[in-house]
Short mmCIF file of N, CA and C and ligand atoms in Angstrom, two decimals:
data_model
loop_
_atom_site.label_atom_id
_atom_site.label_comp_id
_atom_site.label_asym_id
_atom_site.label_seq_id
_atom_site.Cartn_x
_atom_site.Cartn_y
_atom_site.Cartn_z
N UNK A 1 -155.12 -120.17 128.42
CA UNK A 1 -156.05 -120.50 129.49
C UNK A 1 -157.42 -120.83 128.92
N UNK A 2 -158.13 -121.78 129.55
CA UNK A 2 -159.46 -122.12 129.07
C UNK A 2 -160.45 -120.97 129.27
N UNK A 3 -161.49 -120.95 128.45
CA UNK A 3 -162.52 -119.94 128.64
C UNK A 3 -163.19 -120.12 130.00
N UNK A 4 -163.68 -119.01 130.53
CA UNK A 4 -164.14 -118.99 131.92
C UNK A 4 -165.28 -119.97 132.18
N UNK A 5 -166.16 -120.16 131.19
CA UNK A 5 -167.33 -121.00 131.45
C UNK A 5 -167.13 -122.45 130.97
N UNK A 6 -165.88 -122.82 130.67
CA UNK A 6 -165.65 -124.14 130.09
C UNK A 6 -166.14 -125.27 130.99
N UNK A 7 -165.80 -125.19 132.26
CA UNK A 7 -166.13 -126.27 133.21
C UNK A 7 -167.63 -126.54 133.24
N UNK A 8 -168.41 -125.48 133.35
CA UNK A 8 -169.86 -125.67 133.37
C UNK A 8 -170.39 -126.08 131.99
N UNK A 9 -169.78 -125.51 130.94
CA UNK A 9 -170.28 -125.78 129.58
C UNK A 9 -170.16 -127.26 129.21
N UNK A 10 -169.11 -127.93 129.69
CA UNK A 10 -168.97 -129.35 129.35
C UNK A 10 -169.76 -130.26 130.28
N UNK A 11 -170.32 -129.69 131.35
CA UNK A 11 -171.14 -130.53 132.23
C UNK A 11 -170.57 -130.72 133.63
N UNK A 12 -169.54 -129.94 133.97
CA UNK A 12 -169.03 -129.95 135.34
C UNK A 12 -168.41 -131.28 135.76
N UNK A 13 -168.47 -131.54 137.06
CA UNK A 13 -167.75 -132.69 137.62
C UNK A 13 -168.13 -134.02 136.97
N UNK A 14 -169.42 -134.21 136.67
CA UNK A 14 -169.86 -135.50 136.11
C UNK A 14 -169.12 -135.82 134.82
N UNK A 15 -168.85 -134.79 134.01
CA UNK A 15 -168.16 -135.01 132.74
C UNK A 15 -166.71 -135.43 132.96
N UNK A 16 -166.04 -134.78 133.91
CA UNK A 16 -164.64 -135.14 134.17
C UNK A 16 -164.54 -136.50 134.85
N UNK A 17 -165.53 -136.81 135.66
CA UNK A 17 -165.59 -138.14 136.29
C UNK A 17 -165.70 -139.22 135.21
N UNK A 18 -166.59 -138.99 134.25
CA UNK A 18 -166.79 -139.96 133.17
C UNK A 18 -165.54 -140.06 132.28
N UNK A 19 -164.95 -138.91 131.99
CA UNK A 19 -163.75 -138.87 131.13
C UNK A 19 -162.62 -139.70 131.73
N UNK A 20 -162.33 -139.43 132.99
CA UNK A 20 -161.18 -140.07 133.62
C UNK A 20 -161.46 -141.55 133.91
N UNK A 21 -162.71 -141.87 134.24
CA UNK A 21 -163.07 -143.28 134.46
C UNK A 21 -162.86 -144.07 133.18
N UNK A 22 -163.31 -143.50 132.08
CA UNK A 22 -163.14 -144.18 130.78
C UNK A 22 -161.66 -144.34 130.43
N UNK A 23 -160.89 -143.28 130.68
CA UNK A 23 -159.46 -143.33 130.40
C UNK A 23 -158.78 -144.45 131.19
N UNK A 24 -159.05 -144.53 132.48
CA UNK A 24 -158.38 -145.56 133.30
C UNK A 24 -158.88 -146.96 133.03
N UNK A 25 -160.09 -147.12 132.47
CA UNK A 25 -160.51 -148.44 131.99
C UNK A 25 -159.54 -148.90 130.91
N UNK A 26 -159.14 -147.98 130.05
CA UNK A 26 -158.17 -148.31 129.01
C UNK A 26 -156.80 -148.62 129.59
N UNK A 27 -156.36 -147.80 130.53
CA UNK A 27 -155.04 -148.00 131.14
C UNK A 27 -154.97 -149.36 131.83
N UNK A 28 -156.06 -149.75 132.50
CA UNK A 28 -156.05 -150.97 133.32
C UNK A 28 -155.65 -152.21 132.52
N UNK A 29 -155.99 -152.23 131.24
CA UNK A 29 -155.68 -153.42 130.43
C UNK A 29 -154.63 -153.13 129.37
N UNK A 30 -153.88 -152.06 129.55
CA UNK A 30 -152.87 -151.71 128.54
C UNK A 30 -151.49 -152.23 128.95
N UNK A 31 -150.90 -153.08 128.12
CA UNK A 31 -149.62 -153.70 128.50
C UNK A 31 -148.45 -152.71 128.58
N UNK A 32 -148.55 -151.59 127.89
CA UNK A 32 -147.48 -150.58 127.94
C UNK A 32 -147.65 -149.68 129.16
N UNK A 33 -148.88 -149.22 129.40
CA UNK A 33 -149.11 -148.23 130.46
C UNK A 33 -149.27 -148.83 131.86
N UNK A 34 -149.95 -149.95 131.96
CA UNK A 34 -150.30 -150.47 133.29
C UNK A 34 -149.09 -150.64 134.21
N UNK A 35 -147.96 -151.16 133.67
CA UNK A 35 -146.78 -151.34 134.55
C UNK A 35 -146.20 -150.03 135.10
N UNK A 36 -146.52 -148.90 134.47
CA UNK A 36 -145.99 -147.61 134.96
C UNK A 36 -146.63 -147.19 136.27
N UNK A 37 -147.85 -147.63 136.50
CA UNK A 37 -148.60 -147.15 137.68
C UNK A 37 -148.24 -148.00 138.88
N UNK A 38 -147.61 -147.40 139.85
CA UNK A 38 -147.02 -148.15 140.96
C UNK A 38 -148.05 -148.82 141.86
N UNK A 39 -149.18 -148.18 142.08
CA UNK A 39 -150.14 -148.74 143.03
C UNK A 39 -150.87 -149.92 142.44
N UNK A 40 -151.24 -150.83 143.31
CA UNK A 40 -152.08 -151.96 142.93
C UNK A 40 -153.39 -151.44 142.32
N UNK A 41 -153.95 -150.47 143.01
CA UNK A 41 -155.22 -149.89 142.60
C UNK A 41 -154.98 -148.65 141.75
N UNK A 42 -155.73 -148.52 140.68
CA UNK A 42 -155.62 -147.31 139.86
C UNK A 42 -156.51 -146.19 140.40
N UNK A 43 -157.33 -146.50 141.39
CA UNK A 43 -158.33 -145.52 141.84
C UNK A 43 -157.71 -144.22 142.33
N UNK A 44 -156.57 -144.31 143.02
CA UNK A 44 -155.94 -143.11 143.55
C UNK A 44 -155.39 -142.24 142.42
N UNK A 45 -154.78 -142.89 141.43
CA UNK A 45 -154.27 -142.14 140.28
C UNK A 45 -155.43 -141.51 139.50
N UNK A 46 -156.51 -142.25 139.38
CA UNK A 46 -157.70 -141.73 138.70
C UNK A 46 -158.21 -140.47 139.39
N UNK A 47 -158.23 -140.50 140.71
CA UNK A 47 -158.72 -139.34 141.47
C UNK A 47 -157.79 -138.13 141.27
N UNK A 48 -156.49 -138.36 141.26
CA UNK A 48 -155.55 -137.23 141.07
C UNK A 48 -155.72 -136.59 139.70
N UNK A 49 -155.82 -137.41 138.66
CA UNK A 49 -155.99 -136.84 137.32
C UNK A 49 -157.32 -136.11 137.21
N UNK A 50 -158.36 -136.69 137.81
CA UNK A 50 -159.68 -136.04 137.77
C UNK A 50 -159.65 -134.69 138.47
N UNK A 51 -159.05 -134.65 139.66
CA UNK A 51 -158.99 -133.38 140.40
C UNK A 51 -158.17 -132.35 139.65
N UNK A 52 -157.06 -132.81 139.04
CA UNK A 52 -156.22 -131.88 138.29
C UNK A 52 -156.99 -131.27 137.12
N UNK A 53 -157.66 -132.11 136.34
CA UNK A 53 -158.37 -131.60 135.15
C UNK A 53 -159.52 -130.68 135.55
N UNK A 54 -160.22 -131.03 136.61
CA UNK A 54 -161.30 -130.17 137.11
C UNK A 54 -160.75 -128.79 137.46
N UNK A 55 -159.63 -128.77 138.14
CA UNK A 55 -159.02 -127.49 138.52
C UNK A 55 -158.54 -126.72 137.30
N UNK A 56 -157.86 -127.42 136.39
CA UNK A 56 -157.33 -126.75 135.20
C UNK A 56 -158.43 -126.07 134.39
N UNK A 57 -159.58 -126.73 134.30
CA UNK A 57 -160.65 -126.21 133.45
C UNK A 57 -161.61 -125.29 134.18
N UNK A 58 -161.27 -124.90 135.40
CA UNK A 58 -162.05 -123.86 136.06
C UNK A 58 -162.99 -124.32 137.16
N UNK A 59 -162.93 -125.61 137.51
CA UNK A 59 -163.74 -126.10 138.61
C UNK A 59 -163.01 -125.92 139.94
N UNK A 60 -163.49 -126.57 141.00
CA UNK A 60 -162.87 -126.43 142.32
C UNK A 60 -161.38 -126.78 142.31
N UNK A 61 -160.61 -126.08 143.15
CA UNK A 61 -159.15 -126.28 143.16
C UNK A 61 -158.71 -127.27 144.24
N UNK A 62 -159.50 -128.33 144.38
CA UNK A 62 -159.18 -129.37 145.36
C UNK A 62 -157.81 -130.00 145.09
N UNK A 63 -157.46 -130.11 143.81
CA UNK A 63 -156.16 -130.73 143.49
C UNK A 63 -155.04 -130.03 144.24
N UNK A 64 -154.94 -128.72 144.09
CA UNK A 64 -153.82 -128.01 144.72
C UNK A 64 -153.93 -127.95 146.23
N UNK A 65 -155.16 -127.97 146.75
CA UNK A 65 -155.30 -128.02 148.20
C UNK A 65 -154.68 -129.30 148.76
N UNK A 66 -154.83 -130.40 148.02
CA UNK A 66 -154.31 -131.68 148.49
C UNK A 66 -152.89 -131.98 148.02
N UNK A 67 -152.54 -131.51 146.82
CA UNK A 67 -151.28 -131.94 146.20
C UNK A 67 -150.27 -130.80 146.00
N UNK A 68 -150.71 -129.56 146.19
CA UNK A 68 -149.81 -128.43 145.94
C UNK A 68 -149.75 -128.08 144.46
N UNK A 69 -148.72 -127.34 144.10
CA UNK A 69 -148.57 -126.93 142.70
C UNK A 69 -148.45 -128.18 141.82
N UNK A 70 -149.13 -128.21 140.68
CA UNK A 70 -149.12 -129.42 139.87
C UNK A 70 -147.72 -129.90 139.44
N UNK A 71 -146.86 -128.99 138.97
CA UNK A 71 -145.50 -129.39 138.52
C UNK A 71 -145.53 -130.71 137.76
N UNK A 72 -146.32 -130.77 136.71
CA UNK A 72 -146.53 -132.05 136.02
C UNK A 72 -145.26 -132.62 135.43
N UNK A 73 -144.44 -131.74 134.87
CA UNK A 73 -143.21 -132.23 134.24
C UNK A 73 -142.35 -132.95 135.31
N UNK A 74 -142.18 -132.30 136.45
CA UNK A 74 -141.38 -132.87 137.54
C UNK A 74 -142.00 -134.16 138.07
N UNK A 75 -143.32 -134.17 138.23
CA UNK A 75 -143.97 -135.35 138.81
C UNK A 75 -143.92 -136.55 137.88
N UNK A 76 -143.68 -136.33 136.60
CA UNK A 76 -143.61 -137.46 135.67
C UNK A 76 -142.19 -137.98 135.46
N UNK A 77 -141.20 -137.27 136.00
CA UNK A 77 -139.81 -137.69 135.80
C UNK A 77 -139.55 -139.15 136.23
N UNK A 78 -140.15 -139.61 137.34
CA UNK A 78 -139.88 -141.01 137.74
C UNK A 78 -140.40 -142.05 136.74
N UNK A 79 -141.28 -141.64 135.84
CA UNK A 79 -141.87 -142.60 134.90
C UNK A 79 -141.26 -142.40 133.53
N UNK A 80 -140.79 -143.50 132.95
CA UNK A 80 -140.16 -143.42 131.63
C UNK A 80 -141.26 -143.29 130.57
N UNK A 81 -141.40 -142.09 130.04
CA UNK A 81 -142.42 -141.83 129.03
C UNK A 81 -141.74 -141.56 127.70
N UNK A 82 -141.62 -142.61 126.90
CA UNK A 82 -141.12 -142.49 125.54
C UNK A 82 -142.29 -142.39 124.59
N UNK A 83 -142.01 -142.48 123.29
CA UNK A 83 -143.09 -142.38 122.29
C UNK A 83 -144.18 -143.43 122.47
N UNK A 84 -143.82 -144.65 122.86
CA UNK A 84 -144.84 -145.71 122.98
C UNK A 84 -145.80 -145.41 124.13
N UNK A 85 -145.25 -144.95 125.26
CA UNK A 85 -146.08 -144.63 126.41
C UNK A 85 -146.96 -143.42 126.11
N UNK A 86 -146.34 -142.40 125.50
CA UNK A 86 -147.12 -141.21 125.13
C UNK A 86 -148.25 -141.58 124.17
N UNK A 87 -147.93 -142.38 123.15
CA UNK A 87 -148.95 -142.74 122.16
C UNK A 87 -150.09 -143.54 122.79
N UNK A 88 -149.75 -144.44 123.72
CA UNK A 88 -150.80 -145.23 124.37
C UNK A 88 -151.69 -144.32 125.23
N UNK A 89 -151.07 -143.40 125.93
CA UNK A 89 -151.85 -142.44 126.75
C UNK A 89 -152.80 -141.65 125.85
N UNK A 90 -152.27 -141.16 124.75
CA UNK A 90 -153.07 -140.35 123.83
C UNK A 90 -154.23 -141.18 123.26
N UNK A 91 -153.96 -142.44 122.92
CA UNK A 91 -155.00 -143.29 122.32
C UNK A 91 -156.16 -143.51 123.30
N UNK A 92 -155.82 -143.82 124.55
CA UNK A 92 -156.89 -144.04 125.54
C UNK A 92 -157.63 -142.75 125.86
N UNK A 93 -156.88 -141.64 125.91
CA UNK A 93 -157.54 -140.37 126.22
C UNK A 93 -158.42 -139.91 125.06
N UNK A 94 -157.98 -140.17 123.83
CA UNK A 94 -158.80 -139.82 122.67
C UNK A 94 -160.13 -140.57 122.71
N UNK A 95 -160.08 -141.87 122.99
CA UNK A 95 -161.31 -142.66 123.10
C UNK A 95 -162.21 -142.11 124.20
N UNK A 96 -161.60 -141.70 125.31
CA UNK A 96 -162.38 -141.18 126.44
C UNK A 96 -163.02 -139.84 126.08
N UNK A 97 -162.26 -138.95 125.44
CA UNK A 97 -162.82 -137.65 125.04
C UNK A 97 -163.93 -137.86 124.02
N UNK A 98 -163.70 -138.73 123.04
CA UNK A 98 -164.72 -138.97 122.02
C UNK A 98 -166.02 -139.51 122.64
N UNK A 99 -165.88 -140.28 123.71
CA UNK A 99 -167.06 -140.89 124.33
C UNK A 99 -167.97 -139.86 125.01
N UNK A 100 -167.47 -138.64 125.21
CA UNK A 100 -168.27 -137.62 125.90
C UNK A 100 -169.32 -136.97 125.00
N UNK A 101 -169.14 -137.08 123.68
CA UNK A 101 -170.09 -136.45 122.75
C UNK A 101 -170.28 -134.96 123.01
N UNK A 102 -169.17 -134.24 123.15
CA UNK A 102 -169.23 -132.79 123.37
C UNK A 102 -169.50 -132.05 122.07
N UNK A 103 -170.00 -130.84 122.18
CA UNK A 103 -170.09 -129.95 121.02
C UNK A 103 -168.69 -129.76 120.44
N UNK A 104 -168.64 -129.54 119.12
CA UNK A 104 -167.36 -129.56 118.42
C UNK A 104 -166.33 -128.58 118.98
N UNK A 105 -166.76 -127.37 119.34
CA UNK A 105 -165.78 -126.38 119.82
C UNK A 105 -165.23 -126.78 121.19
N UNK A 106 -166.08 -127.33 122.04
CA UNK A 106 -165.63 -127.77 123.36
C UNK A 106 -164.71 -128.99 123.23
N UNK A 107 -165.10 -129.90 122.35
CA UNK A 107 -164.29 -131.08 122.09
C UNK A 107 -162.89 -130.67 121.62
N UNK A 108 -162.84 -129.74 120.70
CA UNK A 108 -161.55 -129.31 120.15
C UNK A 108 -160.69 -128.64 121.22
N UNK A 109 -161.29 -127.79 122.04
CA UNK A 109 -160.50 -127.10 123.07
C UNK A 109 -159.92 -128.10 124.08
N UNK A 110 -160.75 -129.06 124.48
CA UNK A 110 -160.29 -130.08 125.42
C UNK A 110 -159.20 -130.96 124.81
N UNK A 111 -159.44 -131.41 123.59
CA UNK A 111 -158.51 -132.33 122.96
C UNK A 111 -157.18 -131.65 122.63
N UNK A 112 -157.23 -130.43 122.12
CA UNK A 112 -155.99 -129.71 121.79
C UNK A 112 -155.10 -129.60 123.03
N UNK A 113 -155.71 -129.28 124.17
CA UNK A 113 -154.93 -129.17 125.40
C UNK A 113 -154.32 -130.51 125.80
N UNK A 114 -155.12 -131.56 125.80
CA UNK A 114 -154.62 -132.86 126.26
C UNK A 114 -153.50 -133.38 125.37
N UNK A 115 -153.63 -133.16 124.08
CA UNK A 115 -152.60 -133.58 123.14
C UNK A 115 -151.30 -132.81 123.38
N UNK A 116 -151.42 -131.50 123.53
CA UNK A 116 -150.26 -130.66 123.81
C UNK A 116 -149.59 -131.10 125.11
N UNK A 117 -150.41 -131.33 126.14
CA UNK A 117 -149.85 -131.71 127.44
C UNK A 117 -149.14 -133.07 127.36
N UNK A 118 -149.75 -134.02 126.66
CA UNK A 118 -149.13 -135.35 126.53
C UNK A 118 -147.79 -135.24 125.81
N UNK A 119 -147.75 -134.45 124.76
CA UNK A 119 -146.49 -134.30 124.03
C UNK A 119 -145.43 -133.64 124.90
N UNK A 120 -145.85 -132.72 125.76
CA UNK A 120 -144.89 -132.00 126.60
C UNK A 120 -144.35 -132.87 127.74
N UNK A 121 -145.01 -134.01 128.02
CA UNK A 121 -144.58 -134.84 129.15
C UNK A 121 -143.75 -136.05 128.72
N UNK A 122 -143.51 -136.21 127.42
CA UNK A 122 -142.57 -137.25 127.01
C UNK A 122 -141.21 -136.86 127.58
N UNK A 123 -140.58 -137.79 128.27
CA UNK A 123 -139.32 -137.47 128.93
C UNK A 123 -138.20 -138.46 128.62
N UNK A 124 -138.44 -139.32 127.65
CA UNK A 124 -137.38 -140.22 127.14
C UNK A 124 -137.40 -140.14 125.63
N UNK A 125 -136.22 -140.18 125.01
CA UNK A 125 -136.18 -140.11 123.54
C UNK A 125 -136.76 -141.37 122.91
N UNK A 126 -137.07 -141.29 121.65
CA UNK A 126 -137.60 -142.45 120.94
C UNK A 126 -136.50 -143.46 120.64
C1 HEM B 201 -149.56 -138.98 137.41
C2 HEM B 201 -148.26 -141.43 133.46
C3 HEM B 201 -149.59 -137.68 130.71
C4 HEM B 201 -151.56 -135.61 134.60
C5 HEM B 201 -149.07 -139.94 136.56
C6 HEM B 201 -148.53 -141.21 137.01
C7 HEM B 201 -148.16 -141.89 135.90
C8 HEM B 201 -148.47 -141.07 134.76
C9 HEM B 201 -147.54 -143.29 135.82
C10 HEM B 201 -148.42 -141.67 138.47
C11 HEM B 201 -149.77 -142.18 138.89
C12 HEM B 201 -150.23 -141.57 140.18
O1 HEM B 201 -150.87 -140.51 140.17
O2 HEM B 201 -149.95 -142.20 141.20
C13 HEM B 201 -148.46 -140.61 132.36
C14 HEM B 201 -148.11 -140.94 130.99
C15 HEM B 201 -148.46 -139.88 130.22
C16 HEM B 201 -149.05 -138.88 131.11
C17 HEM B 201 -147.48 -142.24 130.51
C18 HEM B 201 -148.24 -139.78 128.73
C19 HEM B 201 -147.74 -138.69 128.14
C20 HEM B 201 -150.29 -136.81 131.52
C21 HEM B 201 -151.00 -135.63 131.06
C22 HEM B 201 -151.53 -135.04 132.16
C23 HEM B 201 -151.19 -135.86 133.30
C24 HEM B 201 -151.05 -135.18 129.61
C25 HEM B 201 -152.35 -133.79 132.27
C26 HEM B 201 -153.07 -133.29 131.31
C27 HEM B 201 -151.15 -136.32 135.70
C28 HEM B 201 -151.45 -135.94 137.06
C29 HEM B 201 -150.86 -136.90 137.88
C30 HEM B 201 -150.21 -137.86 136.98
C31 HEM B 201 -152.25 -134.73 137.51
C32 HEM B 201 -150.85 -136.92 139.40
C33 HEM B 201 -149.75 -136.01 139.91
C34 HEM B 201 -149.69 -135.98 141.42
O3 HEM B 201 -150.44 -135.20 142.04
O4 HEM B 201 -148.91 -136.74 141.98
N1 HEM B 201 -149.02 -139.89 135.20
N2 HEM B 201 -149.03 -139.37 132.39
N3 HEM B 201 -150.43 -136.93 132.88
N4 HEM B 201 -150.41 -137.46 135.69
FE1 HEM B 201 -149.70 -138.39 134.07
#
């Protein structure tokens, strides 16, 4: 579990807003990832990921109020996530995390989690 003050320490909602906005800028023009997102608009997906991360790191639990239990593994089953999709997700998220210019310990805690989570959501073999 993240440390109790993590959400405030990284800058609260504004930081997660910037993180996820940057990430979806990458997704929008990615030939591997873009076709996975069913909606015409990425804005709704961006909002879900932002709410989830805010909740996970100790901010408001709006995600679960609107979406229920995260069940990320189950919710990703409809999307074929092999090594290429996972790697593209990781590459865009790495650029987004790096763009935040966080202190090294906060950066490491955030990145270690995202990398672990991305690896755990691959659901197709290579
Ligand atoms: C939803 C792809 C990893 C969190 C989605 C969706 C896609 C997707 C296509 C549906 C878009 C939508 O919300 O309508 C991927 C791919 C990944 C990946 C290719 C690469 C491994 C992750 C990771 C996390 C995450 C690591 C969390 C740290 C979420 C959340 C939703 C979501 C919270 C919305 C779930 C819901 O409430 O319906 N993802 N994802 N994803 N993803 Fe991922």
